[in-house]
XYZ file of C-alpha atoms in Angstrom:
223
model
C -6.653 11.848 10.011
C -4.429 14.225 7.963
C -3.353 16.333 10.789
C -2.748 13.040 12.730
C -0.341 11.931 9.846
C 1.270 15.232 10.379
C 1.581 15.294 14.132
C 2.767 11.324 13.818
C 5.214 12.243 11.536
C 6.803 15.086 14.007
C 7.110 12.782 16.716
C 9.028 9.858 14.855
C 11.218 12.304 13.606
C 12.134 13.557 17.011
C 12.112 10.424 18.824
C 14.526 9.190 15.795
C 16.897 12.402 16.013
C 17.021 11.432 19.811
C 17.661 8.058 19.500
C 20.754 8.951 16.779
C 22.338 11.013 19.242
C 22.111 8.615 21.822
C 23.015 5.574 19.698
C 26.197 8.076 18.554
C 27.247 9.001 22.156
C 27.246 5.227 23.696
C 28.565 3.299 20.573
C 30.351 6.259 18.480
C 29.150 7.699 15.094
C 30.941 4.590 12.818
C 29.013 1.885 14.558
C 25.603 3.974 14.714
C 26.540 4.241 10.613
C 27.146 0.362 10.211
C 23.833 -0.152 12.432
C 21.778 2.254 10.649
C 23.108 0.442 7.097
C 21.978 -2.805 8.519
C 18.594 -2.157 9.406
C 17.837 0.065 6.056
C 18.495 -2.994 3.968
C 16.263 -5.452 6.345
C 13.876 -2.555 5.755
C 14.347 -2.551 1.754
C 14.710 -6.837 1.295
C 10.880 -6.656 3.634
C 9.272 -4.030 1.065
C 10.789 -6.107 -1.796
C 9.233 -9.101 -0.337
C 5.674 -7.613 -0.036
C 6.056 -6.821 -3.421
C 5.355 -10.452 -4.306
C 2.195 -10.581 -3.127
C 1.228 -6.491 -3.239
C 1.361 -3.324 -6.051
C 4.576 -2.025 -3.884
C 6.316 0.871 -6.166
C 10.077 0.330 -6.242
C 10.566 3.736 -4.687
C 8.259 3.567 -1.528
C 10.946 -0.011 -1.280
C 13.967 2.891 -0.187
C 11.171 5.031 1.881
C 10.903 2.050 4.089
C 14.432 0.688 4.181
C 15.368 4.609 5.656
C 12.486 4.193 7.868
C 13.556 1.137 9.148
C 17.144 2.537 9.639
C 15.916 5.841 11.810
C 13.059 3.600 13.726
C 16.019 1.291 14.744
C 18.319 3.916 15.663
C 15.021 5.128 17.648
C 14.706 2.260 19.756
C 18.394 1.885 20.194
C 19.208 5.440 21.295
C 16.088 5.849 23.878
C 17.133 2.523 25.574
C 21.192 3.877 25.545
C 19.631 6.965 27.115
C 16.888 5.817 29.595
C 16.839 1.703 29.729
C 14.360 -0.772 27.961
C 11.681 1.356 29.006
C 12.664 3.060 25.650
C 11.055 0.101 23.785
C 7.547 1.993 24.578
C 8.802 4.391 22.337
C 8.793 2.305 19.310
C 5.448 0.144 20.360
C 3.720 3.458 20.844
C 5.103 4.734 17.447
C 4.513 1.814 15.667
C 0.755 1.149 17.026
C -0.121 4.611 16.424
C 1.503 4.990 12.693
C -1.381 6.316 10.299
C -0.498 3.123 8.301
C -1.441 0.775 11.399
C -4.742 2.739 12.168
C -5.911 2.399 8.641
C -5.217 -1.585 8.628
C -6.773 -1.514 11.742
C -10.318 0.176 10.934
C -10.153 -1.976 7.576
C -9.625 -5.222 9.503
C -12.707 -3.582 12.113
C -15.206 -2.739 8.869
C -14.281 -5.787 6.692
C -12.779 -9.002 8.195
C -10.735 -11.062 6.220
C -12.211 -14.785 5.357
C -10.580 -17.535 4.684
C -10.701 -17.172 0.768
C -9.408 -13.899 1.261
C -5.866 -15.659 2.981
C -5.625 -17.871 0.044
C -5.665 -15.314 -2.551
C -2.884 -13.571 -0.223
C -0.676 -16.323 -0.098
C -1.780 -17.380 -3.632
C -3.059 -15.340 -6.493
C -4.036 -18.083 -8.797
C -5.579 -20.241 -5.946
C -9.408 -20.600 -5.783
C -10.772 -22.921 -3.059
C -7.833 -25.044 -2.218
C -7.036 -25.725 -6.025
C -4.325 -24.018 -8.730
C -5.691 -23.628 -11.410
C -3.531 -21.717 -14.319
C -2.521 -18.378 -14.182
C -5.228 -16.069 -15.370
C -4.285 -13.825 -18.611
C -4.689 -10.227 -18.120
C -6.167 -10.461 -22.057
C -8.888 -12.407 -21.096
C -10.064 -9.870 -17.586
C -13.691 -8.462 -18.436
C -13.463 -5.215 -16.350
C -17.595 -4.123 -16.907
C -18.363 -8.047 -14.979
C -15.872 -7.281 -12.240
C -17.563 -5.894 -8.707
C -15.513 -2.534 -8.015
C -13.238 -4.364 -5.213
C -12.159 -6.671 -7.910
C -11.187 -3.430 -10.299
C -9.799 -2.229 -7.553
C -7.928 -5.112 -7.203
C -6.910 -5.322 -10.593
C -5.975 -1.675 -11.178
C -3.397 -2.076 -8.193
C -2.143 -5.636 -9.436
C -1.843 -4.454 -13.183
C 0.616 -1.761 -12.198
C 2.652 -4.588 -10.937
C 2.549 -6.438 -13.537
C 3.233 -3.578 -16.026
C 6.695 -2.774 -13.729
C 7.459 -6.121 -14.404
C 6.669 -6.365 -18.432
C 10.026 -7.089 -20.237
C 8.927 -5.924 -23.695
C 6.398 -3.666 -25.454
C 4.276 -6.810 -26.421
C 4.062 -7.983 -22.561
C 3.377 -4.349 -21.710
C 0.743 -3.801 -24.257
C -2.286 -5.968 -23.209
C -1.555 -4.322 -19.217
C -2.135 -0.994 -20.277
C -5.147 -2.122 -21.924
C -6.620 -3.507 -19.020
C -5.755 -0.515 -17.001
C -7.092 1.515 -19.473
C -11.294 -0.467 -19.472
C -10.895 -0.868 -15.658
C -10.359 3.444 -15.404
C -13.226 3.219 -18.002
C -15.517 1.063 -16.025
C -14.464 2.785 -12.747
C -15.499 6.316 -14.016
C -18.592 5.509 -16.117
C -19.670 3.747 -12.256
C -18.174 6.648 -10.067
C -17.480 9.576 -12.180
C -17.530 11.959 -9.527
C -15.335 9.419 -7.368
C -12.991 9.011 -9.312
C -12.685 12.572 -10.879
C -11.798 13.332 -7.026
C -9.029 10.289 -6.444
C -7.506 11.706 -9.555
C -7.162 15.168 -8.611
C -5.947 13.989 -5.054
C -2.548 13.081 -6.794
C -2.730 9.433 -6.950
C 0.280 7.500 -7.556
C -0.211 5.026 -10.827
C -0.779 2.269 -7.998
C -3.099 4.043 -6.409
C -6.285 2.413 -4.485
C -9.391 3.765 -5.690
C -11.402 2.567 -2.753
C -11.247 5.145 -0.424
C -12.882 7.166 -2.554
C -15.643 4.695 -4.223
C -16.764 4.132 -0.404
C -17.842 8.162 -0.010
C -18.083 8.721 -3.546
C -21.634 8.619 -5.695
C -22.225 5.948 -8.233
C -23.648 5.567 -11.382
C -26.944 5.504 -10.221
C -26.806 8.066 -7.487
C -29.440 11.240 -7.749
C -27.939 14.323 -8.628
C -26.204 16.615 -6.860
C -27.251 19.931 -7.167
C -24.138 22.379 -7.398
C -25.605 25.602 -7.336
């Protein structure tokens, strides 16, 4: 997947550069810059909206905006050069992106249920009923499943960024510490590999837990 990610990024960059040149030749650099700014703003706002339901660092919002603006210029510019068939390029890039492939793989391995959709739309909804919001201080990581621990870890990152005082942040910091300790107790090698990979504070350890050994696994002879 790493090789494909690198190759995809190179092809997408070429597509965007060619599209930008084609757009500038057809409309001029001024109109091209305005179009890029509008598309980038839409991408930024989409990322901000997505962050309301899923952990998404602020820095990624800007990156999403830049990618949206670049791909928009790529699509428009190639259409100016070769006609409507240029739209096939943006469809190919979007459909073969590493993010899309990972999402498709996750859907095939673990299709979402109706309760998953309800939790995505309203994290505080359970079986169609609205219950009081859960407080982070009442969480018990030891009683959570691995999936719940990973979700709590990622959700707490957003809660920590939105904390407006140290009093609000401290329970979240304590919860994150307990989640990490519990994950490390269950999957010591997988967690060490996850941390050594350079993951971000909002990173998802799930892929490492899927392949890493659990606390009950037999020891591996490294000698």
